[in-house]
Coordinates of N, CA and C in Angstrom, one line a residue:
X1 N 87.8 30.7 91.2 CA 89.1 31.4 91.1 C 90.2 30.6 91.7
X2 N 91.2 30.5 91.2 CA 92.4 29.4 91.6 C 93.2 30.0 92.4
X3 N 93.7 29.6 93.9 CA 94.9 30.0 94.8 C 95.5 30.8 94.0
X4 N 96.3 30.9 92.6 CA 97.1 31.3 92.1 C 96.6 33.2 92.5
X5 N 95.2 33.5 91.7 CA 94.8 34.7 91.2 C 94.3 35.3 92.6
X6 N 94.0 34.4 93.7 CA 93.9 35.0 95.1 C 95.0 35.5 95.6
X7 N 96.1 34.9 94.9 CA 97.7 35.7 96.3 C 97.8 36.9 95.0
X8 N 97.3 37.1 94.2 CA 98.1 38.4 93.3 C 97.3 39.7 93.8
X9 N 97.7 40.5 94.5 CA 97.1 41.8 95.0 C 96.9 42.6 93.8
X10 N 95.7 43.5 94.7 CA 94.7 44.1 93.5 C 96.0 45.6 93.0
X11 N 96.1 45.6 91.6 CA 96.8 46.2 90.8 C 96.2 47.4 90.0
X12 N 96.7 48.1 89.7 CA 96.6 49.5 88.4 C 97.2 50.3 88.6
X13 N 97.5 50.9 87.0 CA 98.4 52.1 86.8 C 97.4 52.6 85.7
X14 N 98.3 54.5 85.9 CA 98.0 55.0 84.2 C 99.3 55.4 83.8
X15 N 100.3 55.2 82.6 CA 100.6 55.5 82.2 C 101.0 56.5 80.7
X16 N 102.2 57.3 80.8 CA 102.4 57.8 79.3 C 103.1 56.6 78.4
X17 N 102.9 56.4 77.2 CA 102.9 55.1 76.5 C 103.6 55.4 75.4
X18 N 105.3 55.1 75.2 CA 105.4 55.5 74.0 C 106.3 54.0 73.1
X19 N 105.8 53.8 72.1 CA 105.4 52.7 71.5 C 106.6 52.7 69.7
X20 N 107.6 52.6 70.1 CA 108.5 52.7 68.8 C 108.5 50.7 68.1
X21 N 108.5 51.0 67.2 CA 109.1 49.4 66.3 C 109.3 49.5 64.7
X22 N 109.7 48.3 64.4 CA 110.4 48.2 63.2 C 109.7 47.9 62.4
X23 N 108.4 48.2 62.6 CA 106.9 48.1 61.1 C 107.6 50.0 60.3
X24 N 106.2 49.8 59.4 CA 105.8 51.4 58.7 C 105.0 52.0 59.3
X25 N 105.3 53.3 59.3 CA 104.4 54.1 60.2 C 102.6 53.4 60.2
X26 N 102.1 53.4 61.5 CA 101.0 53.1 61.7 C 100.8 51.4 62.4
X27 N 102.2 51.0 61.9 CA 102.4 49.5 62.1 C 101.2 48.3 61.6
X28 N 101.0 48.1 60.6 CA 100.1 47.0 59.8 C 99.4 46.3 61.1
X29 N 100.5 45.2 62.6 CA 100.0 44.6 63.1 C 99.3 44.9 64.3
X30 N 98.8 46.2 64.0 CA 97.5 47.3 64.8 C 96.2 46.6 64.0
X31 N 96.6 46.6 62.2 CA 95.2 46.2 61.9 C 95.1 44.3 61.1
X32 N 96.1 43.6 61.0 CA 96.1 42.7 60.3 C 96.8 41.7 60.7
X33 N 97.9 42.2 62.4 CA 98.2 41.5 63.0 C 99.5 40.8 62.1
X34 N 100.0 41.4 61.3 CA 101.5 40.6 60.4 C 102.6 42.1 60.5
X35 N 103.8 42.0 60.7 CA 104.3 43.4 60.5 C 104.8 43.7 58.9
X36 N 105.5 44.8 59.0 CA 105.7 45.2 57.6 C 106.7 44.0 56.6
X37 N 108.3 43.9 57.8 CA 108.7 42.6 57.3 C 109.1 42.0 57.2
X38 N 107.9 41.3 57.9 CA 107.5 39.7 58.1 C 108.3 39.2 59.8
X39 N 109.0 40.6 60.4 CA 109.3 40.5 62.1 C 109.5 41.4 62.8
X40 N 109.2 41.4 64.2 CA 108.9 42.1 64.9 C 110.0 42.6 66.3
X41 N 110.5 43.7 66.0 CA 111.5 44.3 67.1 C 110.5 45.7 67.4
X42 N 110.8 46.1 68.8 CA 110.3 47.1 69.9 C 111.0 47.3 70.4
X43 N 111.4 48.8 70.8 CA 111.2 49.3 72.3 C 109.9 50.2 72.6
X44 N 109.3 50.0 74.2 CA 108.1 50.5 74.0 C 108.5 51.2 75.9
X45 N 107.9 52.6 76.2 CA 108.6 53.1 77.3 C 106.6 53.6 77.9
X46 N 107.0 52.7 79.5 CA 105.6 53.2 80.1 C 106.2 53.9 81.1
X47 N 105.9 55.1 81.1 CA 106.3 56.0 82.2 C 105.0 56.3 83.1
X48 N 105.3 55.4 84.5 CA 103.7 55.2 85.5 C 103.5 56.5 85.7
X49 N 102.2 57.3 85.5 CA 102.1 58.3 86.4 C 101.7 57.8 87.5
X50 N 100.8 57.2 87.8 CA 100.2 56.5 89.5 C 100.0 54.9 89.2
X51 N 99.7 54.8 90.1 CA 99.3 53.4 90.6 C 99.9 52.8 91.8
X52 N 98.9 51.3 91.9 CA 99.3 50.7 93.0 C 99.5 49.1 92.7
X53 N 100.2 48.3 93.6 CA 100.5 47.0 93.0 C 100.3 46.6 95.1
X54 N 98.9 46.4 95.4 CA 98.5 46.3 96.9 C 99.0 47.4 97.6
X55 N 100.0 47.1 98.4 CA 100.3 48.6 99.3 C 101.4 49.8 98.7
X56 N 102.1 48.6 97.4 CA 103.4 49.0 97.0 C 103.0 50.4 95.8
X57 N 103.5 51.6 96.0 CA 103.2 52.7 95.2 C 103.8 52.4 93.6
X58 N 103.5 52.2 92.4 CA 104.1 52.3 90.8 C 104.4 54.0 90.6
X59 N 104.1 55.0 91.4 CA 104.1 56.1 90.7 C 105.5 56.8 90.6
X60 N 105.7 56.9 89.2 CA 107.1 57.7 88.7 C 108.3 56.8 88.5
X61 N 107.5 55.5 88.0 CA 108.5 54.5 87.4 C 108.4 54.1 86.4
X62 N 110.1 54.2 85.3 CA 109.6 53.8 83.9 C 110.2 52.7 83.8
X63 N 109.4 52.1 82.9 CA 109.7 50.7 82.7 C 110.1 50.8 80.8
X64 N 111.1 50.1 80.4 CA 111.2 49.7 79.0 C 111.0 48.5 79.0
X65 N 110.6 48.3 77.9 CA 110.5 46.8 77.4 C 110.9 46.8 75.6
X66 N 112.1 45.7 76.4 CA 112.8 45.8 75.0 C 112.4 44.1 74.2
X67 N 111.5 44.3 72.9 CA 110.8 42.9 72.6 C 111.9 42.9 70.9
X68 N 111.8 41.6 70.8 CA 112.0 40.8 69.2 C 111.6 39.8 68.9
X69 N 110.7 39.5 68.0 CA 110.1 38.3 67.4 C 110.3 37.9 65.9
X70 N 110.9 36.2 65.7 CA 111.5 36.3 64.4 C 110.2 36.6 63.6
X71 N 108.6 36.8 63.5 CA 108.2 36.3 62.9 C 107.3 37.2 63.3
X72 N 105.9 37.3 63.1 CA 104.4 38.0 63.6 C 104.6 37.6 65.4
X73 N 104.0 39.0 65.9 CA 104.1 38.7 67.3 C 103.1 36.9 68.4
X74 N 102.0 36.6 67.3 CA 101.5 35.6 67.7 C 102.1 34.2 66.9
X75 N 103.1 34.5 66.3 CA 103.8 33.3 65.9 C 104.4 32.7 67.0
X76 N 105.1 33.9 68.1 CA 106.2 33.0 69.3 C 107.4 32.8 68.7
X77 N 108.3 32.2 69.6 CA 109.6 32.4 69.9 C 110.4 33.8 69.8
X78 N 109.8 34.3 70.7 CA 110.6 35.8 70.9 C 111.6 36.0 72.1
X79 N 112.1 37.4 72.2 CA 112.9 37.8 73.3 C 112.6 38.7 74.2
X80 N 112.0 38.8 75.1 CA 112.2 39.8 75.8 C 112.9 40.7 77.0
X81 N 112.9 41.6 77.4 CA 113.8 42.1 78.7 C 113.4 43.5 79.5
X82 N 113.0 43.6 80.6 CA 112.9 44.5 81.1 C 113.9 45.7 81.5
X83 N 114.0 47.1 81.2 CA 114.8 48.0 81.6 C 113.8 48.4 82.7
X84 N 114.3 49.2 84.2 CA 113.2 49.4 85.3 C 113.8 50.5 86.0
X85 N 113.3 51.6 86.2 CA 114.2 52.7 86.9 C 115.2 52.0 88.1
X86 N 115.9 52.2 88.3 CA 117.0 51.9 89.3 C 117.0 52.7 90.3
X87 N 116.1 53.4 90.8 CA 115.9 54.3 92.2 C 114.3 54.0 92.8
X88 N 114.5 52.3 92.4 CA 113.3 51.3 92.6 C 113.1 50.7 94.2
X89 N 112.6 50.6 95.0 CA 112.6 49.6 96.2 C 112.9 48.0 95.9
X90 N 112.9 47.6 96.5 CA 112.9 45.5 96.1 C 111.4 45.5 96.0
X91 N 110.2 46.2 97.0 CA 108.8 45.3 96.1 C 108.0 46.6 95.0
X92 N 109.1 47.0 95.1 CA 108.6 47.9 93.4 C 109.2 47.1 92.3
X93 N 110.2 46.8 92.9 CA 111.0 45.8 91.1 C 110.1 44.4 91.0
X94 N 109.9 43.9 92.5 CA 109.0 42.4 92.3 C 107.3 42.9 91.8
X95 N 107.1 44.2 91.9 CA 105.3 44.4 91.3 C 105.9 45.0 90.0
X96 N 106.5 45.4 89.6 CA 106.8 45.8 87.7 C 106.7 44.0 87.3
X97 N 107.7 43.8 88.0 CA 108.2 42.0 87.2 C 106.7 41.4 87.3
X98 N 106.1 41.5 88.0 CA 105.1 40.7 88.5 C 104.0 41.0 86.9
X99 N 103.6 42.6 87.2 CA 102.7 42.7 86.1 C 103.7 42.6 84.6
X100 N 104.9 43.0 84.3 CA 104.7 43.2 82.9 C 105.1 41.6 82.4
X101 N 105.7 40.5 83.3 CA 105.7 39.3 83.0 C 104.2 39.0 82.5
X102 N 103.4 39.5 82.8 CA 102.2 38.9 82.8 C 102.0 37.9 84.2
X103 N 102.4 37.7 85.0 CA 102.3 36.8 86.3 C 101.2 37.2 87.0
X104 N 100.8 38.4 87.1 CA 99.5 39.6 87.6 C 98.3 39.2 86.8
X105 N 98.3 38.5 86.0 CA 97.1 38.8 84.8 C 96.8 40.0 84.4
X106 N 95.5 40.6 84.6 CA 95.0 41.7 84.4 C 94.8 42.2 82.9
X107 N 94.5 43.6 82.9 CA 94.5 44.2 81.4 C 96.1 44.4 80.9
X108 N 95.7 44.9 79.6 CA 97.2 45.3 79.1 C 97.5 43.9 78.0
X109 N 98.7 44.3 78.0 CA 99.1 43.1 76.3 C 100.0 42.0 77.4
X110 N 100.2 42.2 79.0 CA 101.4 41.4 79.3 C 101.1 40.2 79.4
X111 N 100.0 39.5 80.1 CA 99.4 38.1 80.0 C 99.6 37.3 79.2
X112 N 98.7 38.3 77.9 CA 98.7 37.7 76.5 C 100.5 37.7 75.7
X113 N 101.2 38.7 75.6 CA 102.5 38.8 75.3 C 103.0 37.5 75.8
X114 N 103.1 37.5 77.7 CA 104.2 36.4 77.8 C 104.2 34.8 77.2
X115 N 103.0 34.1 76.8 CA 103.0 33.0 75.7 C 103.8 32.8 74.5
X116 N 104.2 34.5 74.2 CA 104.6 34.5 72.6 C 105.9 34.6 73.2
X117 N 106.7 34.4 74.5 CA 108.5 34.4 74.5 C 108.7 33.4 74.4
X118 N 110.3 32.9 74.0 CA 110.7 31.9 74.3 C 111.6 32.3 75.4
X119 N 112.4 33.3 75.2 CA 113.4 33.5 76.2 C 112.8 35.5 76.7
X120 N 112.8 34.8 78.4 CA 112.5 36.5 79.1 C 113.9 36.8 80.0
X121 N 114.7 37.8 79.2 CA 116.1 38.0 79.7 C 116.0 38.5 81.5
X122 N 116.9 38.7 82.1 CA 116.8 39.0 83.3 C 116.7 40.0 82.8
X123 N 115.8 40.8 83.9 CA 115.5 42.8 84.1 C 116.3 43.3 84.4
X124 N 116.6 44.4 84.0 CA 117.7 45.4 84.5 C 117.3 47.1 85.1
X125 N 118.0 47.1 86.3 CA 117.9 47.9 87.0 C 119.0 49.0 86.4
X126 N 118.3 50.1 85.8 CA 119.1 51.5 85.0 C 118.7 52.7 85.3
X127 N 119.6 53.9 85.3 CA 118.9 54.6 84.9 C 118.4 54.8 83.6
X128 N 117.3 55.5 83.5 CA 116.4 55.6 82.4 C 116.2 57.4 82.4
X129 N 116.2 58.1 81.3 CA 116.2 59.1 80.8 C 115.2 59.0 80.1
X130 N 113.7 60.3 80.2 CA 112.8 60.3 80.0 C 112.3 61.7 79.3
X131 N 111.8 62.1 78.5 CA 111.2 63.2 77.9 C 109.9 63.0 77.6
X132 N 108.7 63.7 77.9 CA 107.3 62.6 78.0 C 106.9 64.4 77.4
X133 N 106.6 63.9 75.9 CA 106.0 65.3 75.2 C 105.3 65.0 73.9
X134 N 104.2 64.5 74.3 CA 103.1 63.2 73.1 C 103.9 62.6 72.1
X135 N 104.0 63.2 71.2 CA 104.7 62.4 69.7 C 106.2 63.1 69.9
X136 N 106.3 64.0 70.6 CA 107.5 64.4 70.5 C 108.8 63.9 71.6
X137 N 108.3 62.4 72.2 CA 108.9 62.2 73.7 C 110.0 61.3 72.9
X138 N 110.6 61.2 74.3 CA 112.3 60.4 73.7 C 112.5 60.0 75.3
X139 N 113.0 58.6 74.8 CA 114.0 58.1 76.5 C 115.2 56.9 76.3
X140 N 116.3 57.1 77.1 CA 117.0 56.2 76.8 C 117.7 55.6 78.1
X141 N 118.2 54.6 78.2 CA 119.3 54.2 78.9 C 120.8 54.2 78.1
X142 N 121.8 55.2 78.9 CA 122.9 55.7 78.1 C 123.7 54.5 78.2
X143 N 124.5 54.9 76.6 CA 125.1 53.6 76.8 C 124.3 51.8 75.7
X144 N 123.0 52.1 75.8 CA 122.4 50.6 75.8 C 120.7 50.8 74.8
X145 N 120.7 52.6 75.0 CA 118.9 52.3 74.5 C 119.0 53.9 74.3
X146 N 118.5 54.0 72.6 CA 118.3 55.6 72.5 C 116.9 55.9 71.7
X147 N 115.5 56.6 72.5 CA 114.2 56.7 71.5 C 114.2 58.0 71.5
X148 N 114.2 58.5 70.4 CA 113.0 60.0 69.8 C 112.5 60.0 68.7
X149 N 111.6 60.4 68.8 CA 109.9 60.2 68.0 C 109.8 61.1 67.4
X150 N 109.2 62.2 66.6 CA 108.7 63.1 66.6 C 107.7 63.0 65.4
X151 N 106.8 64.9 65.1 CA 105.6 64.7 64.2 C 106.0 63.7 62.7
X152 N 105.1 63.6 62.1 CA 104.9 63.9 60.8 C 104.5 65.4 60.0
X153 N 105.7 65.7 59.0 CA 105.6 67.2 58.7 C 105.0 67.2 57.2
X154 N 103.9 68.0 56.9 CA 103.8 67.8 56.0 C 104.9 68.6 54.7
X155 N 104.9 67.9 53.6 CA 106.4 68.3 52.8 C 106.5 69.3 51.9
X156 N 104.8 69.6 51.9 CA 105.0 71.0 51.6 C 104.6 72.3 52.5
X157 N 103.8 72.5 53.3 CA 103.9 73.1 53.8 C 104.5 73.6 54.9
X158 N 105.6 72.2 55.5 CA 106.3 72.5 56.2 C 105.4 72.3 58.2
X159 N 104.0 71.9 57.8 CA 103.1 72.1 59.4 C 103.3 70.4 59.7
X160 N 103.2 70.7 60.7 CA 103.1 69.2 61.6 C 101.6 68.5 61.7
X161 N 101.3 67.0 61.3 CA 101.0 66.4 61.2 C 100.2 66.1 62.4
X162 N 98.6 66.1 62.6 CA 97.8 65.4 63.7 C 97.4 64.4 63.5
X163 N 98.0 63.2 63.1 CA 97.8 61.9 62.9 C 97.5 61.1 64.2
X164 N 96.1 60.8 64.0 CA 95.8 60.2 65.0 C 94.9 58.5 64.6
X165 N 95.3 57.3 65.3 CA 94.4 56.2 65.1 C 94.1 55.7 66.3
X166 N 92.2 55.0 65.7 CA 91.6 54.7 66.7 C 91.8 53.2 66.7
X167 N 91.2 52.5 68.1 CA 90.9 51.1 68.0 C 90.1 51.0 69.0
X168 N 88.7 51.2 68.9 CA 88.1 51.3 69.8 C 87.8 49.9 71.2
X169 N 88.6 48.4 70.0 CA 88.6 47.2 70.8 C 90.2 47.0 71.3
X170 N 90.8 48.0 71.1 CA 92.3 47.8 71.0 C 92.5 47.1 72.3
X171 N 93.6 46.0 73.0 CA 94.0 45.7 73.7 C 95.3 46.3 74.6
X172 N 95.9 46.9 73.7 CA 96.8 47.8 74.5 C 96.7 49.3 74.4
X173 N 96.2 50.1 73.6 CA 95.5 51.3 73.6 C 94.4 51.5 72.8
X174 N 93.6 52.5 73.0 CA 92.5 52.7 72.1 C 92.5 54.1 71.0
X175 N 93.5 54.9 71.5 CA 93.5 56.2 71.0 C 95.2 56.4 70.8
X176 N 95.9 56.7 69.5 CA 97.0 57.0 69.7 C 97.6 57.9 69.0
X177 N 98.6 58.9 68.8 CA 98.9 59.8 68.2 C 100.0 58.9 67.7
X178 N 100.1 58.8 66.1 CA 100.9 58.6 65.3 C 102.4 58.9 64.8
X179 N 103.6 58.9 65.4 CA 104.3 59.6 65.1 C 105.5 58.6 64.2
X180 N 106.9 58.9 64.4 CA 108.3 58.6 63.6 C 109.4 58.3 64.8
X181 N 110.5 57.6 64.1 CA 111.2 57.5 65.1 C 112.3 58.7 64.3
X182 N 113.2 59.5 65.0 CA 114.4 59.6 64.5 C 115.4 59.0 64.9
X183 N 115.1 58.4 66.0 CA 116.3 57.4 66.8 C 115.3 56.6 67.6
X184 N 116.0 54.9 67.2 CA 115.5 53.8 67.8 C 116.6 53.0 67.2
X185 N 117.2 52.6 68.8 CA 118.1 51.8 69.0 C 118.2 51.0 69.8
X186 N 118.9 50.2 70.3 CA 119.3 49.4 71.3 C 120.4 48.3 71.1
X187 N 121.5 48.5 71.9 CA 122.4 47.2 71.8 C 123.1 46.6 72.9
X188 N 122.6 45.6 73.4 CA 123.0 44.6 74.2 C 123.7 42.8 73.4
X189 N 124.2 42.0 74.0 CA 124.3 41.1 73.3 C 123.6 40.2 73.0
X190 N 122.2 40.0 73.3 CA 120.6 39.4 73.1 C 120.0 40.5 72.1
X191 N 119.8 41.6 72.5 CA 119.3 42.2 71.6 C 119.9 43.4 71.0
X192 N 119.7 43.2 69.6 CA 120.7 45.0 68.9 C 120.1 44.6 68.1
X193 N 119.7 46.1 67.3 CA 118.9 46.4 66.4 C 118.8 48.1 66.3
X194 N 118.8 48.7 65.4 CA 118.3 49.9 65.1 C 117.5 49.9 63.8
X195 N 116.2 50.7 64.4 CA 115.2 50.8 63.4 C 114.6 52.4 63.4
X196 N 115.7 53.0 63.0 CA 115.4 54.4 63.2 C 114.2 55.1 61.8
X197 N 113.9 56.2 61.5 CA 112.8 56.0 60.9 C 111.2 55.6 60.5
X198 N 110.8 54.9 61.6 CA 109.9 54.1 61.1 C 109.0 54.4 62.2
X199 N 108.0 53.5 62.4 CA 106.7 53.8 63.5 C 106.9 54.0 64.8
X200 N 106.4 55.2 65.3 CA 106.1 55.0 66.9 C 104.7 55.9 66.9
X201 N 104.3 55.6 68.5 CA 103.2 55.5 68.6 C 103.0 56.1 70.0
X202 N 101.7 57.4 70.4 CA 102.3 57.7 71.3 C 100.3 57.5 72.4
X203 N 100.7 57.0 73.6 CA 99.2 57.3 74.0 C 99.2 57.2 75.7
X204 N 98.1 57.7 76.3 CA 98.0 57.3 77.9 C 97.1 56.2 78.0
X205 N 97.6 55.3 78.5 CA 97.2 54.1 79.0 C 96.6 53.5 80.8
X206 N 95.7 52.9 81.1 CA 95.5 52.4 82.0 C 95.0 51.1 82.0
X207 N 95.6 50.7 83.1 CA 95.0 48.6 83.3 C 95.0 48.9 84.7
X208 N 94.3 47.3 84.3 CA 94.4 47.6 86.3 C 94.6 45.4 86.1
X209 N 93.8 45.1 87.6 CA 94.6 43.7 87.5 C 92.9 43.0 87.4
X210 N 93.3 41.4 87.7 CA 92.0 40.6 87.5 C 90.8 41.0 88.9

């Protein structure tokens, strides 16, 4: 094991995982790895319920991550940027940066994700607005980032939709409830984009580190 993976303290969280982008519902690059067309924008919101990053507490911090890729997410050259609650300590902001840079290794998509940036914008410290209600959650930073999800209804009878997919090898969840966006936005001058209508994805997640 290399000096590097010895100074990174032992890590994990669980969080609520809510997973919006600009594929078609279900998002193709769950099973085929290409999106609907032909590129890839996100916002994806982990709201920690617990964890630890060594002594330093994760619990009751949301993190957004705001992604764009001109192309399939394993093509590369993308953007990314961290949104991080703002009622953060300094080694709560350095253990977010740490794991979702992927710098931590561990489980999760961040390891593998940060190969596919070209550019990782500096993080921002915001408040973040949170509603954590399965398919039906929404969060925004006012001003800069607006998500709400909700069911699938069916059109005739008017009932809500239990759309659920598995992946039982999945790398970033295994179990997810399938839902819609009615709002997904974001606009800064690196990233803007609205992809309202389209896939989100809703699940509890846990990683821990190497």
């Amino acid at each position: 094991m290399s000096s590097t993976l010895n100074q990174i303290p032992t890590w994990n969280f669980k969080a609520d995982y809510v997973e919006t982008c600009n594929c078609d519902y279900g998002c193709p690059c769950n099973f085929n790895g290409f999106p609907s067309n032909g590129f890839c924008r996100a916002l994806v919101l982990f709201h920690l319920r617990s964890g630890n990053y060594g002594d330093t507490s994760l619990e009751g911090i949301d993190v957004i991550c705001a992604f764009s890729w001109p192309k399939a997410i394993h093509e590369g050259n993308g953007t990314g940027q961290l949104f991080i609650s703002k009622n953060t300590t300094g080694e709560q902001r350095d253990a977010v940066i740490s794991i979702f840079s992927g710098q931590a290794k561990g489980e999760g998509p961040f390891a593998l994700f940060a190969g596919t940036f070209k550019f990782f914008l500096e993080p921002q410290f915001v408040d973040i607005k949170t509603k954590i209600d399965g398919k039906k959650s929404s969060f925004s930073v006012p001003g800069i980032i607006e998500v709400q999800s909700e069911s699938f209804v069916n059109p005739v009878t008017g009932e809500e939709q239990d759309t659920k997919i598995q992946l039982p090898k999945g790398f970033i969840w295994k179990l997810a409830e399938a839902a819609k966006t009615k709002v997904m936005r974001i606009t800064t001058p690196q990233l803007n984009y609205d992809h309202s209508g389209k896939n989100a994805l809703y699940s509890i997640v846990e990683y821990k580190g190497p």
